[in-house]
mmCIF file of C-alpha atoms in Angstrom:
data_model
loop_
_atom_site.group_PDB
_atom_site.id
_atom_site.type_symbol
_atom_site.label_atom_id
_atom_site.label_comp_id
_atom_site.label_asym_id
_atom_site.label_seq_id
_atom_site.Cartn_x
_atom_site.Cartn_y
_atom_site.Cartn_z
ATOM 1 C CA MET B 1 -0.632 -0.047 -0.580
ATOM 2 C CA ASN B 2 1.133 3.725 -0.584
ATOM 3 C CA ASP B 3 0.666 5.495 2.678
ATOM 4 C CA THR B 4 0.531 8.769 1.328
ATOM 5 C CA PRO B 5 -1.631 12.003 2.806
ATOM 6 C CA GLY B 6 -3.886 11.576 0.323
ATOM 7 C CA TRP B 7 -7.553 11.006 0.247
ATOM 8 C CA PRO B 8 -9.456 8.203 -2.097
ATOM 9 C CA PRO B 9 -12.423 8.993 -4.517
ATOM 10 C CA PRO B 10 -15.518 8.757 -2.629
ATOM 11 C CA GLY B 11 -16.251 5.200 -4.940
ATOM 12 C CA PRO B 12 -17.670 4.263 -7.653
ATOM 13 C CA ALA B 13 -19.859 6.590 -9.556
ATOM 14 C CA PRO B 14 -23.893 5.765 -9.634
ATOM 15 C CA SER B 15 -24.807 4.934 -12.856
ATOM 16 C CA GLY B 16 -26.652 8.458 -13.810
ATOM 17 C CA GLY B 17 -23.123 10.625 -13.466
ATOM 18 C CA GLN B 18 -20.519 10.018 -15.488
ATOM 19 C CA ASP B 19 -17.600 12.933 -13.626
ATOM 20 C CA GLY B 20 -19.029 12.163 -9.836
ATOM 21 C CA SER B 21 -21.240 14.939 -10.029
ATOM 22 C CA ASP B 22 -24.146 13.135 -8.989
ATOM 23 C CA ALA B 23 -21.832 11.106 -6.098
ATOM 24 C CA SER B 24 -23.624 10.962 -2.506
ATOM 25 C CA ARG B 25 -23.979 8.714 0.461
ATOM 26 C CA PRO B 26 -25.218 4.680 0.342
ATOM 27 C CA ASP B 27 -29.041 4.901 1.560
ATOM 28 C CA GLY B 28 -28.971 5.217 5.126
ATOM 29 C CA PRO B 29 -31.648 5.432 8.436
ATOM 30 C CA ALA B 30 -33.854 8.545 7.337
ATOM 31 C CA ASP B 31 -33.443 11.531 9.816
ATOM 32 C CA ALA B 32 -35.102 11.892 13.268
ATOM 33 C CA ASN B 33 -38.178 13.637 11.078
ATOM 34 C CA GLY B 34 -38.200 10.603 9.023
ATOM 35 C CA SER B 35 -36.768 11.442 6.102
ATOM 36 C CA ALA B 36 -34.269 10.798 3.630
ATOM 37 C CA PRO B 37 -30.514 12.332 4.072
ATOM 38 C CA GLN B 38 -30.727 15.443 2.353
ATOM 39 C CA TRP B 39 -27.529 15.955 -0.027
ATOM 40 C CA SER B 40 -26.186 18.323 -2.366
ATOM 41 C CA GLU B 41 -27.162 17.651 -5.815
ATOM 42 C CA HIS B 42 -24.036 19.610 -7.370
ATOM 43 C CA GLN B 43 -20.987 17.441 -6.548
ATOM 44 C CA PRO B 44 -17.057 18.253 -7.493
ATOM 45 C CA PRO B 45 -15.648 15.743 -9.382
ATOM 46 C CA ALA B 46 -13.954 12.728 -6.871
ATOM 47 C CA GLY B 47 -10.658 12.955 -6.403
ATOM 48 C CA ARG B 48 -7.966 10.856 -8.549
ATOM 49 C CA TRP B 49 -6.467 8.430 -4.869
ATOM 50 C CA SER B 50 -6.618 4.810 -5.038
ATOM 51 C CA PRO B 51 -8.124 3.408 -2.418
ATOM 52 C CA PRO B 52 -6.288 2.074 0.730
ATOM 53 C CA SER B 53 -4.869 -1.861 -0.892
ATOM 54 C CA GLY B 54 -4.985 -4.934 0.737
ATOM 55 C CA PRO B 55 -6.808 -7.818 3.370
ATOM 56 C CA THR B 56 -9.751 -5.435 4.504
ATOM 57 C CA PRO B 57 -9.080 -6.055 7.844
ATOM 58 C CA PRO B 58 -11.836 -9.062 10.242
ATOM 59 C CA SER B 59 -14.516 -7.904 11.752
ATOM 60 C CA GLY B 60 -14.467 -8.363 15.680
ATOM 61 C CA PRO B 61 -14.048 -6.150 18.552
ATOM 62 C CA GLY B 62 -11.333 -3.233 18.514
ATOM 63 C CA ARG B 63 -11.315 -2.907 14.879
ATOM 64 C CA ASN B 64 -14.239 -0.354 14.339
ATOM 65 C CA TRP B 65 -14.257 2.265 16.563
ATOM 66 C CA ASN B 66 -17.485 2.596 18.450
ATOM 67 C CA ALA B 67 -19.640 0.891 15.155
ATOM 68 C CA GLN B 68 -22.890 1.329 15.328
ATOM 69 C CA PRO B 69 -25.298 -1.496 14.631
ATOM 70 C CA ALA B 70 -27.428 -2.027 10.964
ATOM 71 C CA GLY B 71 -30.202 0.258 11.299
ATOM 72 C CA THR B 72 -29.403 2.983 13.844
ATOM 73 C CA PRO B 73 -30.087 6.500 13.225
ATOM 74 C CA TRP B 74 -26.700 8.469 13.186
ATOM 75 C CA ASP B 75 -25.798 9.878 16.132
ATOM 76 C CA LYS B 76 -22.794 11.866 16.728
ATOM 77 C CA PRO B 77 -21.037 10.375 19.407
ATOM 78 C CA HIS B 78 -21.304 7.380 17.309
ATOM 79 C CA ALA B 79 -18.676 8.014 14.607
ATOM 80 C CA PRO B 80 -15.148 6.322 14.267
ATOM 81 C CA LYS B 81 -12.570 8.783 15.405
ATOM 82 C CA PRO B 82 -8.917 7.276 15.187
ATOM 83 C CA GLY B 83 -7.519 10.745 15.115
ATOM 84 C CA VAL B 84 -7.972 13.732 15.976
ATOM 85 C CA VAL B 85 -11.983 14.245 14.630
ATOM 86 C CA PRO B 86 -14.587 12.097 14.655
ATOM 87 C CA LEU B 87 -14.850 11.155 11.003
ATOM 88 C CA ARG B 88 -17.999 12.539 9.566
ATOM 89 C CA PRO B 89 -19.351 16.106 8.966
ATOM 90 C CA LEU B 90 -17.396 18.702 11.535
ATOM 91 C CA GLY B 91 -18.649 21.389 12.559
ATOM 92 C CA VAL B 92 -16.599 24.399 13.812
ATOM 93 C CA GLY B 93 -15.485 23.604 17.047
ATOM 94 C CA GLU B 94 -14.218 20.846 16.008
ATOM 95 C CA ILE B 95 -12.213 21.795 12.517
ATOM 96 C CA LEU B 96 -10.733 23.951 15.326
ATOM 97 C CA ASP B 97 -10.255 21.800 17.738
ATOM 98 C CA GLY B 98 -8.591 19.420 15.268
ATOM 99 C CA ALA B 99 -6.332 21.858 14.510
ATOM 100 C CA VAL B 100 -5.325 21.737 18.302
ATOM 101 C CA LYS B 101 -5.197 19.276 18.559
ATOM 102 C CA THR B 102 -3.244 18.108 15.394
ATOM 103 C CA LEU B 103 0.118 20.689 17.291
ATOM 104 C CA ARG B 104 -0.456 19.173 20.528
ATOM 105 C CA ALA B 105 -0.444 15.318 19.095
ATOM 106 C CA HIS B 106 2.158 15.628 17.602
ATOM 107 C CA TRP B 107 4.484 18.595 18.472
ATOM 108 C CA ARG B 108 7.573 17.279 17.680
ATOM 109 C CA THR B 109 7.167 17.122 14.129
ATOM 110 C CA VAL B 110 5.582 20.147 13.753
ATOM 111 C CA LEU B 111 7.411 22.688 15.903
ATOM 112 C CA THR B 112 10.708 21.608 14.438
ATOM 113 C CA ILE B 113 8.512 22.630 11.008
ATOM 114 C CA THR B 114 6.993 25.974 11.992
ATOM 115 C CA VAL B 115 10.239 27.127 14.414
ATOM 116 C CA THR B 116 12.661 26.998 11.430
ATOM 117 C CA VAL B 117 10.454 29.029 8.995
ATOM 118 C CA ALA B 118 9.102 31.275 11.480
ATOM 119 C CA VAL B 119 13.249 31.788 12.291
ATOM 120 C CA LEU B 120 14.201 31.259 9.059
ATOM 121 C CA SER B 121 10.641 34.114 8.400
ATOM 122 C CA GLU B 122 12.003 36.655 11.386
ATOM 123 C CA THR B 123 14.788 37.042 10.859
ATOM 124 C CA PHE B 124 15.400 38.299 7.217
ATOM 125 C CA GLY B 125 11.962 40.463 7.621
ATOM 126 C CA VAL B 126 14.669 42.128 10.896
ATOM 127 C CA LEU B 127 17.161 42.596 8.157
ATOM 128 C CA ALA B 128 15.064 44.033 5.733
ATOM 129 C CA GLN B 129 13.213 46.201 8.526
ATOM 130 C CA ARG B 130 17.026 47.033 9.162
ATOM 131 C CA TYR B 131 18.438 47.210 6.163
ATOM 132 C CA LEU B 132 16.138 47.791 3.252
ATOM 133 C CA THR B 133 13.311 49.287 3.944
ATOM 134 C CA GLN B 134 13.488 53.345 4.396
ATOM 135 C CA LYS B 135 10.475 54.906 6.189
ATOM 136 C CA THR B 136 8.801 57.483 3.997
ATOM 137 C CA PRO B 137 9.176 61.460 4.791
ATOM 138 C CA PRO B 138 5.914 62.786 6.955
ATOM 139 C CA LEU B 139 3.496 65.415 4.695
ATOM 140 C CA GLY B 140 3.571 68.573 5.512
ATOM 141 C CA PRO B 141 0.123 70.265 7.076
ATOM 142 C CA GLY B 142 -2.609 71.322 5.083
ATOM 143 C CA ALA B 143 -1.319 68.794 2.568
ATOM 144 C CA THR B 144 -4.256 68.752 -0.222
ATOM 145 C CA PRO B 145 -6.016 64.671 -0.250
ATOM 146 C CA ALA B 146 -4.636 63.523 -3.278
ATOM 147 C CA GLU B 147 -1.321 64.715 -1.547
ATOM 148 C CA GLU B 148 -2.132 61.694 1.073
ATOM 149 C CA LEU B 149 -3.041 59.240 -0.723
ATOM 150 C CA GLU B 150 0.018 59.941 -3.567
ATOM 151 C CA HIS B 151 2.044 59.585 -0.325
ATOM 152 C CA MET B 152 0.504 56.602 1.443
ATOM 153 C CA LEU B 153 0.379 54.540 -2.020
ATOM 154 C CA GLU B 154 4.276 55.924 -2.209
ATOM 155 C CA SER B 155 4.816 54.482 1.789
ATOM 156 C CA VAL B 156 3.526 50.891 0.583
ATOM 157 C CA GLN B 157 5.498 50.342 -2.732
ATOM 158 C CA SER B 158 8.477 51.656 -0.340
ATOM 159 C CA SER B 159 7.658 49.144 1.771
ATOM 160 C CA LEU B 160 7.112 46.272 -0.992
ATOM 161 C CA ILE B 161 10.433 46.756 -2.690
ATOM 162 C CA GLY B 162 12.513 47.119 0.668
ATOM 163 C CA MET B 163 10.677 43.845 1.682
ATOM 164 C CA GLY B 164 9.740 42.598 -1.448
ATOM 165 C CA PRO B 165 13.557 39.563 -0.146
ATOM 166 C CA ALA B 166 12.265 39.392 2.752
ATOM 167 C CA LEU B 167 8.681 38.371 1.320
ATOM 168 C CA LEU B 168 10.591 36.038 -0.372
ATOM 169 C CA VAL B 169 11.903 33.949 1.730
ATOM 170 C CA THR B 170 8.505 34.111 4.022
ATOM 171 C CA LEU B 171 6.519 32.634 0.887
ATOM 172 C CA VAL B 172 9.268 30.238 -0.095
ATOM 173 C CA ALA B 173 9.207 29.297 3.698
ATOM 174 C CA SER B 174 5.287 29.483 4.308
ATOM 175 C CA LEU B 175 4.962 27.115 1.175
ATOM 176 C CA VAL B 176 6.532 24.077 2.397
ATOM 177 C CA SER B 177 5.577 24.831 6.296
ATOM 178 C CA SER B 178 2.255 23.685 4.491
ATOM 179 C CA ALA B 179 2.925 21.486 2.767
ATOM 180 C CA LEU B 180 4.467 19.107 5.627
ATOM 181 C CA LEU B 181 1.733 20.728 7.874
ATOM 182 C CA THR B 182 -0.816 19.180 5.167
ATOM 183 C CA VAL B 183 1.043 15.821 5.027
ATOM 184 C CA VAL B 184 1.035 15.622 9.176
ATOM 185 C CA ILE B 185 -2.629 16.386 9.563
ATOM 186 C CA SER B 186 -3.780 13.473 6.792
ATOM 187 C CA ARG B 187 -1.655 11.025 9.118
ATOM 188 C CA ALA B 188 -2.924 12.910 11.833
ATOM 189 C CA ILE B 189 -6.947 12.541 11.324
ATOM 190 C CA LEU B 190 -6.001 8.619 10.240
ATOM 191 C CA GLY B 191 -4.258 8.326 13.986
ATOM 192 C CA ARG B 192 -0.952 7.595 12.838
ATOM 193 C CA PRO B 193 1.959 8.256 13.438
ATOM 194 C CA VAL B 194 4.383 10.839 11.390
ATOM 195 C CA SER B 195 8.009 11.803 11.317
ATOM 196 C CA LEU B 196 9.810 14.535 9.374
ATOM 197 C CA SER B 197 11.468 12.458 7.532
ATOM 198 C CA SER B 198 8.182 10.946 6.491
ATOM 199 C CA ALA B 199 6.133 13.676 5.928
ATOM 200 C CA TRP B 200 8.993 15.927 3.498
ATOM 201 C CA GLN B 201 9.077 12.427 1.273
ATOM 202 C CA GLU B 202 5.713 12.664 0.743
ATOM 203 C CA ALA B 203 5.505 16.459 0.129
ATOM 204 C CA ARG B 204 8.585 17.017 -1.766
ATOM 205 C CA PRO B 205 7.877 15.702 -5.628
ATOM 206 C CA ARG B 206 4.335 18.251 -4.791
ATOM 207 C CA LEU B 207 6.561 21.601 -3.433
ATOM 208 C CA LEU B 208 6.921 23.237 -7.114
ATOM 209 C CA ARG B 209 3.367 22.588 -8.060
ATOM 210 C CA LEU B 210 2.309 23.536 -4.939
ATOM 211 C CA LEU B 211 4.710 26.790 -5.549
ATOM 212 C CA GLY B 212 3.612 27.519 -9.002
ATOM 213 C CA LEU B 213 -0.409 27.369 -7.517
ATOM 214 C CA THR B 214 0.451 29.912 -4.398
ATOM 215 C CA LEU B 215 2.056 32.406 -7.369
ATOM 216 C CA LEU B 216 -0.312 32.329 -9.315
ATOM 217 C CA LEU B 217 -2.802 33.422 -6.812
ATOM 218 C CA ALA B 218 -0.864 36.071 -5.988
ATOM 219 C CA ALA B 219 -0.890 37.470 -9.947
ATOM 220 C CA MET B 220 -4.246 37.015 -9.053
ATOM 221 C CA SER B 221 -4.523 38.959 -5.856
ATOM 222 C CA ALA B 222 -2.382 41.311 -8.054
ATOM 223 C CA ALA B 223 -4.217 41.847 -11.119
ATOM 224 C CA VAL B 224 -7.952 42.557 -8.760
ATOM 225 C CA VAL B 225 -5.952 44.991 -7.039
ATOM 226 C CA PHE B 226 -4.241 46.499 -10.197
ATOM 227 C CA ALA B 227 -7.628 46.984 -11.751
ATOM 228 C CA GLY B 228 -9.704 48.405 -8.939
ATOM 229 C CA LEU B 229 -6.566 51.349 -7.931
ATOM 230 C CA LEU B 230 -6.380 51.802 -12.434
ATOM 231 C CA PRO B 231 -8.861 54.620 -12.986
ATOM 232 C CA GLY B 232 -8.547 56.484 -10.211
ATOM 233 C CA ARG B 233 -4.710 56.940 -10.659
ATOM 234 C CA LEU B 234 -5.436 57.964 -14.698
ATOM 235 C CA VAL B 235 -8.093 60.678 -13.810
ATOM 236 C CA GLY B 236 -6.215 62.070 -11.250
ATOM 237 C CA GLY B 237 -6.955 65.508 -8.626
ATOM 238 C CA ALA B 238 -9.500 64.827 -6.110
ATOM 239 C CA PRO B 239 -12.361 62.760 -9.028
ATOM 240 C CA GLY B 240 -9.387 60.361 -8.648
ATOM 241 C CA VAL B 241 -9.410 59.965 -5.111
ATOM 242 C CA ALA B 242 -13.009 59.140 -5.214
ATOM 243 C CA LEU B 243 -12.531 56.833 -7.890
ATOM 244 C CA THR B 244 -9.172 55.235 -5.988
ATOM 245 C CA LEU B 245 -11.750 54.322 -3.182
ATOM 246 C CA LEU B 246 -14.371 53.224 -5.322
ATOM 247 C CA GLY B 247 -11.606 50.819 -6.720
ATOM 248 C CA SER B 248 -10.456 49.594 -3.573
ATOM 249 C CA LEU B 249 -13.281 48.762 -2.243
ATOM 250 C CA ALA B 250 -14.526 46.482 -5.165
ATOM 251 C CA ALA B 251 -11.322 45.440 -5.375
ATOM 252 C CA LEU B 252 -11.238 43.836 -1.577
ATOM 253 C CA VAL B 253 -14.542 42.741 -2.180
ATOM 254 C CA ALA B 254 -13.244 40.601 -5.219
ATOM 255 C CA PHE B 255 -10.452 40.129 -2.960
ATOM 256 C CA VAL B 256 -11.890 37.983 -0.733
ATOM 257 C CA TRP B 257 -13.903 36.350 -3.052
ATOM 258 C CA LEU B 258 -11.542 34.293 -4.554
ATOM 259 C CA LEU B 259 -9.448 34.575 -1.915
ATOM 260 C CA ILE B 260 -12.318 32.209 -0.635
ATOM 261 C CA ARG B 261 -13.368 30.604 -4.218
ATOM 262 C CA PHE B 262 -10.153 29.459 -4.192
ATOM 263 C CA SER B 263 -8.735 28.423 -0.228
ATOM 264 C CA LEU B 264 -8.908 24.668 -0.623
ATOM 265 C CA ALA B 265 -6.481 24.952 -3.170
ATOM 266 C CA SER B 266 -3.991 23.753 -1.798
ATOM 267 C CA PRO B 267 -5.009 20.858 0.169
ATOM 268 C CA ALA B 268 -6.219 19.694 -2.645
ATOM 269 C CA LEU B 269 -3.145 20.277 -4.606
ATOM 270 C CA MET B 270 -1.313 18.492 -1.922
ATOM 271 C CA LEU B 271 -3.833 15.479 -1.292
ATOM 272 C CA GLU B 272 -5.783 14.445 -5.114
ATOM 273 C CA ARG B 273 -2.282 14.717 -6.767
ATOM 274 C CA GLY B 274 -3.794 16.876 -9.668
ATOM 275 C CA GLY B 275 -2.079 19.822 -11.452
ATOM 276 C CA VAL B 276 -2.183 23.745 -10.259
ATOM 277 C CA VAL B 277 -5.999 24.240 -13.084
ATOM 278 C CA GLN B 278 -6.664 21.319 -12.010
ATOM 279 C CA SER B 279 -6.517 22.120 -7.089
ATOM 280 C CA LEU B 280 -8.060 25.877 -8.413
ATOM 281 C CA LYS B 281 -11.039 23.675 -10.066
ATOM 282 C CA ARG B 282 -11.575 21.195 -6.799
ATOM 283 C CA SER B 283 -11.313 23.375 -4.833
ATOM 284 C CA ALA B 284 -14.270 26.429 -6.464
ATOM 285 C CA LYS B 285 -16.243 22.730 -6.447
ATOM 286 C CA LEU B 286 -15.285 22.537 -3.159
ATOM 287 C CA VAL B 287 -16.650 25.668 -2.311
ATOM 288 C CA GLN B 288 -19.515 25.911 -4.143
ATOM 289 C CA GLY B 289 -22.663 26.358 -2.032
ATOM 290 C CA SER B 290 -20.487 26.744 1.139
ATOM 291 C CA TRP B 291 -19.306 30.138 0.512
ATOM 292 C CA TRP B 292 -19.938 31.554 2.972
ATOM 293 C CA ARG B 293 -19.900 28.865 5.864
ATOM 294 C CA VAL B 294 -16.052 28.913 4.635
ATOM 295 C CA PHE B 295 -16.409 32.502 4.731
ATOM 296 C CA GLY B 296 -17.083 32.434 8.390
ATOM 297 C CA ILE B 297 -14.805 29.864 9.758
ATOM 298 C CA VAL B 298 -11.691 31.514 7.748
ATOM 299 C CA LEU B 299 -12.972 34.311 9.434
ATOM 300 C CA LEU B 300 -13.440 33.534 12.389
ATOM 301 C CA THR B 301 -10.327 31.377 12.599
ATOM 302 C CA GLN B 302 -8.408 34.504 11.285
ATOM 303 C CA LEU B 303 -10.188 36.612 14.011
ATOM 304 C CA LEU B 304 -8.930 33.753 16.735
ATOM 305 C CA ILE B 305 -5.257 34.364 15.421
ATOM 306 C CA TYR B 306 -5.139 37.898 15.713
ATOM 307 C CA LEU B 307 -6.251 37.657 19.122
ATOM 308 C CA PHE B 308 -4.022 35.199 20.252
ATOM 309 C CA THR B 309 -0.857 37.152 18.803
ATOM 310 C CA LEU B 310 -1.496 40.028 19.501
ATOM 311 C CA VAL B 311 -2.067 39.314 23.012
ATOM 312 C CA VAL B 312 1.528 37.423 22.839
ATOM 313 C CA SER B 313 2.826 40.765 20.996
ATOM 314 C CA ILE B 314 1.851 43.371 23.381
ATOM 315 C CA PRO B 315 4.793 42.065 26.613
ATOM 316 C CA PHE B 316 7.564 41.998 23.798
ATOM 317 C CA MET B 317 7.019 45.228 22.620
ATOM 318 C CA LEU B 318 6.185 47.026 25.670
ATOM 319 C CA LEU B 319 9.885 45.660 26.267
ATOM 320 C CA ALA B 320 10.601 46.078 23.328
ATOM 321 C CA ILE B 321 10.293 50.478 23.534
ATOM 322 C CA ALA B 322 11.542 50.048 27.140
ATOM 323 C CA VAL B 323 15.039 48.974 25.906
ATOM 324 C CA ASP B 324 15.764 50.801 22.853
ATOM 325 C CA GLY B 325 12.739 53.621 23.223
ATOM 326 C CA ASP B 326 15.190 56.562 22.163
ATOM 327 C CA GLY B 327 15.655 54.666 18.150
ATOM 328 C CA LEU B 328 11.362 54.722 18.172
ATOM 329 C CA THR B 329 10.739 57.486 19.158
ATOM 330 C CA GLY B 330 13.203 58.909 16.867
ATOM 331 C CA LEU B 331 12.229 56.919 13.982
ATOM 332 C CA VAL B 332 8.059 58.390 14.619
ATOM 333 C CA ALA B 333 9.279 61.981 14.985
ATOM 334 C CA GLY B 334 11.269 61.348 11.712
ATOM 335 C CA THR B 335 14.922 61.993 12.731
ATOM 336 C CA SER B 336 15.264 58.734 12.238
ATOM 337 C CA THR B 337 14.423 56.420 9.550
ATOM 338 C CA THR B 338 15.252 52.732 10.655
ATOM 339 C CA PHE B 339 14.622 50.814 13.720
ATOM 340 C CA GLY B 340 17.088 49.948 16.656
ATOM 341 C CA TRP B 341 18.920 46.717 16.622
ATOM 342 C CA PRO B 342 17.511 45.551 20.519
ATOM 343 C CA PHE B 343 13.839 46.772 19.312
ATOM 344 C CA LEU B 344 14.153 44.726 15.419
ATOM 345 C CA ILE B 345 15.503 41.697 18.253
ATOM 346 C CA VAL B 346 12.880 41.935 20.908
ATOM 347 C CA THR B 347 10.181 41.747 18.587
ATOM 348 C CA GLY B 348 11.313 39.298 16.040
ATOM 349 C CA ILE B 349 11.904 37.195 19.292
ATOM 350 C CA GLY B 350 7.637 37.952 19.893
ATOM 351 C CA GLY B 351 7.027 37.531 16.290
ATOM 352 C CA VAL B 352 8.899 33.615 15.471
ATOM 353 C CA ILE B 353 7.205 32.950 18.993
ATOM 354 C CA THR B 354 3.814 33.301 17.735
ATOM 355 C CA ASN B 355 4.135 32.458 14.251
ATOM 356 C CA ALA B 356 5.251 29.276 15.699
ATOM 357 C CA LEU B 357 2.024 28.291 17.012
ATOM 358 C CA THR B 358 -0.320 30.236 15.023
ATOM 359 C CA TYR B 359 0.869 27.827 11.168
ATOM 360 C CA PRO B 360 -0.153 24.322 11.951
ATOM 361 C CA ILE B 361 -3.569 26.384 13.462
ATOM 362 C CA SER B 362 -4.459 27.847 10.239
ATOM 363 C CA ALA B 363 -2.382 25.255 7.873
ATOM 364 C CA GLY B 364 -5.294 22.600 10.755
ATOM 365 C CA VAL B 365 -7.993 24.358 9.468
ATOM 366 C CA THR B 366 -7.724 24.579 5.787
ATOM 367 C CA VAL B 367 -7.102 20.774 5.604
ATOM 368 C CA LEU B 368 -9.754 20.193 8.056
ATOM 369 C CA LEU B 369 -11.984 22.213 5.840
ATOM 370 C CA TYR B 370 -11.515 20.469 2.736
ATOM 371 C CA VAL B 371 -11.997 16.664 4.090
ATOM 372 C CA ASP B 372 -14.964 18.059 5.866
ATOM 373 C CA GLN B 373 -16.104 19.423 2.322
ATOM 374 C CA ARG B 374 -15.485 16.259 1.268
ATOM 375 C CA ILE B 375 -17.533 14.349 4.040
ATOM 376 C CA ARG B 376 -20.094 16.135 3.266
ATOM 377 C CA ARG B 377 -20.229 16.041 -0.972
ATOM 378 C CA GLU B 378 -18.356 12.591 -1.569
ATOM 379 C CA ALA B 379 -19.259 10.550 2.130
ATOM 380 C CA LEU B 380 -15.103 10.554 2.174
ATOM 381 C CA ASP B 381 -15.622 9.990 5.889
ATOM 382 C CA LEU B 382 -16.942 6.028 4.761
ATOM 383 C CA GLU B 383 -13.194 5.768 2.859
ATOM 384 C CA LEU B 384 -10.844 6.902 5.479
ATOM 385 C CA ILE B 385 -12.818 4.733 7.811
ATOM 386 C CA ARG B 386 -11.469 2.071 5.648
ATOM 387 C CA ALA B 387 -8.180 3.234 5.414
ATOM 388 C CA ALA B 388 -8.236 4.053 9.668
ATOM 389 C CA ASN B 389 -9.505 -0.124 10.108
ATOM 390 C CA LEU B 390 -6.114 -0.661 8.026
ATOM 391 C CA SER B 391 -3.566 0.323 10.801
ATOM 392 C CA ASP B 392 -4.570 -1.797 12.385
ATOM 393 C CA ARG B 393 -2.909 -4.940 10.879
ATOM 394 C CA ASP B 394 0.512 -6.285 9.577
ATOM 395 C CA PRO B 395 1.799 -3.613 7.987
ATOM 396 C CA ALA B 396 2.422 -4.497 3.736
ATOM 397 C CA PRO B 397 5.831 -3.553 1.756
ATOM 398 C CA GLY B 398 4.398 -0.480 0.346
ATOM 399 C CA ASP B 399 3.732 0.461 4.228
ATOM 400 C CA ARG B 400 7.183 -0.179 5.721
ATOM 401 C CA ALA B 401 8.835 1.424 2.573
ATOM 402 C CA VAL B 402 7.138 4.393 3.299
ATOM 403 C CA GLY B 403 7.776 4.665 7.053
ATOM 404 C CA GLY B 404 4.011 5.044 8.210
#
């Protein structure tokens, strides 16, 4: 068996469908009000993974986790749970809890990945702030709205140019982190251990395509922002300011819509072994009809991460001001254009701590959202239960080769 982080397809498509779009759960017991369970009519095409091979383990005590008797209505407490989440449609709390449990259960592997990425990102960020980023001189009193907007755009442009190398390093490091964490979380769902070496072995073949996906999404986002700001820049003056504000609002709405629509493309690419465009299509299909739900979960996750980052960062910020207050005062007053070394080092340590703990939570929510959408649309939980049952038999030669 190839013990990969991929989720198998939901099984053979019914005779009425060609690409799995009409796939649904097998007929099951009616719900509490007597009606049959309803599933979405618009199903995404099934993934291209193959179910795990090997003999089916014999039934008996201890083989199926809390297996319910035939004819018993589906009850959440009876769902099999070989890993960090029960194998059934998940609630918001269960998705967040599953991400935290993955960090706790595999903390050695997870923190090795995230601390390394956080240290690299913060180190290059500190160097960029010290040597590459220059603070734009403040505007004098009586500046017009057009001048204020021009000053803001120049500040943003200067920051982007100065932070460019650091952003590139952060992008590559975050990409590798996301790939490795996807493997770890996919194993944690089935209750299987994973080492850093085996996670790297599984993720390495997908890194180039994941890089292509990331760059494509970044290019799409930049094109949306450029299209929103271009009319105001062309017109100029007071009308240009109004157009810029309206264009910025429209670009923000389009950016958020695209961000959520393609938010599941990364786990789809890693776990289904498809191409970049195919992964974007898979994400769009999985999010279709659930955009607001996915948006709410992503927004809640980012809000919680922001609050956690704020709570952790405030003490380090106060400490940085205490050890380098003069440098910060000079920067605010305009007499200096760079942060002092003590300030950058202290805030950088705080950044390493917050990033190391928030990276796995963000990645975990994304992967679990992907799994949840496939469970709801493709009955993936049935295949995951089958795959999890294979973990209590002697591994096949293919299992030993992978090391899972």
